[in-house]
């Protein structure tokens, strides 16, 4: 993680006004998730975040990945999953989170 978090505003994803790690360190991702949460592109966006296919990348820190998997699990618990998004192993993990 960077030494200083970028500016982040609370988007409603956190509890009691305390920003989540995702909100603190990746406000652009939180903004995108908020904008596309109820739209068809959310499953593809979550898939790209969790299954980054760009080689040579370190990926997200564990606490960020846990939050992304939790959000994916909540999404798929509340709404049907887009059948066009590949059904990969991490989806089963995300479905257990909520």
Tab-separated table of C-alpha atoms in Angstrom:
chain	number	residue	atom	x	y	z
A	1	UNK	CA	0.000	0.000	0.000
A	2	UNK	CA	1.027	3.588	-0.503
A	3	UNK	CA	2.279	5.541	2.509
A	4	UNK	CA	-0.609	8.016	2.402
A	5	UNK	CA	-4.121	7.098	1.247
A	6	UNK	CA	-5.637	9.188	-1.532
A	7	UNK	CA	-8.558	11.420	-0.683
A	8	UNK	CA	-11.671	9.321	-0.204
A	9	UNK	CA	-15.253	10.168	0.594
A	10	UNK	CA	-17.668	7.847	2.296
A	11	UNK	CA	-19.920	6.319	-0.336
A	12	UNK	CA	-22.283	4.434	1.924
A	13	UNK	CA	-20.412	1.116	1.689
A	14	UNK	CA	-18.957	1.445	5.181
A	15	UNK	CA	-20.671	1.130	8.540
A	16	UNK	CA	-21.246	4.039	10.930
A	17	UNK	CA	-19.256	6.529	8.841
A	18	UNK	CA	-15.961	4.646	9.136
A	19	UNK	CA	-14.482	4.273	5.644
A	20	UNK	CA	-13.563	0.772	4.558
A	21	UNK	CA	-10.043	-0.034	3.349
A	22	UNK	CA	-11.415	-0.099	-0.194
A	23	UNK	CA	-12.863	3.410	0.235
A	24	UNK	CA	-9.623	4.747	1.712
A	25	UNK	CA	-7.126	3.271	-0.744
A	26	UNK	CA	-9.177	2.840	-3.928
A	27	UNK	CA	-11.829	5.599	-4.086
A	28	UNK	CA	-11.968	5.366	-7.903
A	29	UNK	CA	-12.985	1.699	-7.656
A	30	UNK	CA	-15.626	2.532	-5.022
A	31	UNK	CA	-17.015	5.252	-7.294
A	32	UNK	CA	-17.199	2.845	-10.235
A	33	UNK	CA	-18.840	0.126	-8.107
A	34	UNK	CA	-21.391	2.641	-6.851
A	35	UNK	CA	-22.198	3.855	-10.365
A	36	UNK	CA	-22.612	0.410	-11.926
A	37	UNK	CA	-24.024	-1.567	-8.949
A	38	UNK	CA	-27.532	-1.875	-10.442
A	39	UNK	CA	-26.413	-2.207	-14.049
A	40	UNK	CA	-25.471	-5.175	-16.195
A	41	UNK	CA	-21.766	-4.268	-16.268
A	42	UNK	CA	-21.238	-4.820	-12.528
A	43	UNK	CA	-20.514	-8.548	-12.829
A	44	UNK	CA	-17.934	-7.980	-15.550
A	45	UNK	CA	-16.319	-5.182	-13.527
A	46	UNK	CA	-16.132	-7.325	-10.369
A	47	UNK	CA	-14.713	-10.198	-12.409
A	48	UNK	CA	-11.989	-7.940	-13.858
A	49	UNK	CA	-11.088	-6.636	-10.397
A	50	UNK	CA	-10.898	-10.064	-8.790
A	51	UNK	CA	-9.423	-12.009	-11.718
A	52	UNK	CA	-6.870	-9.553	-13.120
A	53	UNK	CA	-5.461	-11.114	-16.266
A	54	UNK	CA	-2.688	-8.533	-16.715
A	55	UNK	CA	0.485	-10.487	-16.071
A	56	UNK	CA	3.183	-9.100	-13.827
A	57	UNK	CA	0.771	-7.351	-11.450
A	58	UNK	CA	0.912	-7.872	-7.681
A	59	UNK	CA	-2.828	-7.756	-7.208
A	60	UNK	CA	-4.741	-6.240	-4.325
A	61	UNK	CA	-3.753	-6.571	-0.665
A	62	UNK	CA	-5.622	-9.298	1.222
A	63	UNK	CA	-8.007	-6.939	3.055
A	64	UNK	CA	-8.999	-5.273	-0.223
A	65	UNK	CA	-9.596	-8.631	-1.906
A	66	UNK	CA	-11.743	-9.720	1.052
A	67	UNK	CA	-13.883	-6.599	0.639
A	68	UNK	CA	-14.229	-7.168	-3.113
A	69	UNK	CA	-15.253	-10.800	-2.559
A	70	UNK	CA	-17.723	-9.710	0.102
A	71	UNK	CA	-19.273	-7.140	-2.248
A	72	UNK	CA	-19.435	-9.730	-5.037
A	73	UNK	CA	-21.167	-12.137	-2.649
A	74	UNK	CA	-23.691	-9.498	-1.596
A	75	UNK	CA	-24.344	-8.613	-5.222
A	76	UNK	CA	-24.999	-12.222	-6.238
A	77	UNK	CA	-27.069	-12.908	-3.151
A	78	UNK	CA	-29.391	-10.008	-4.010
A	79	UNK	CA	-29.424	-10.196	-7.807
A	80	UNK	CA	-29.035	-12.870	-10.474
A	81	UNK	CA	-25.500	-13.147	-11.825
A	82	UNK	CA	-24.781	-12.181	-15.432
A	83	UNK	CA	-24.530	-15.507	-17.341
A	84	UNK	CA	-22.027	-13.925	-19.762
A	85	UNK	CA	-19.385	-13.612	-17.022
A	86	UNK	CA	-17.211	-16.741	-16.778
A	87	UNK	CA	-18.142	-19.071	-13.915
A	88	UNK	CA	-14.808	-19.440	-12.131
A	89	UNK	CA	-13.785	-20.791	-8.725
A	90	UNK	CA	-13.705	-17.402	-6.957
A	91	UNK	CA	-17.445	-17.016	-7.584
A	92	UNK	CA	-18.153	-19.946	-5.261
A	93	UNK	CA	-15.992	-18.256	-2.616
A	94	UNK	CA	-17.843	-14.965	-3.055
A	95	UNK	CA	-21.227	-16.678	-2.755
A	96	UNK	CA	-20.323	-17.844	0.767
A	97	UNK	CA	-19.512	-14.340	2.084
A	98	UNK	CA	-22.862	-12.688	2.900
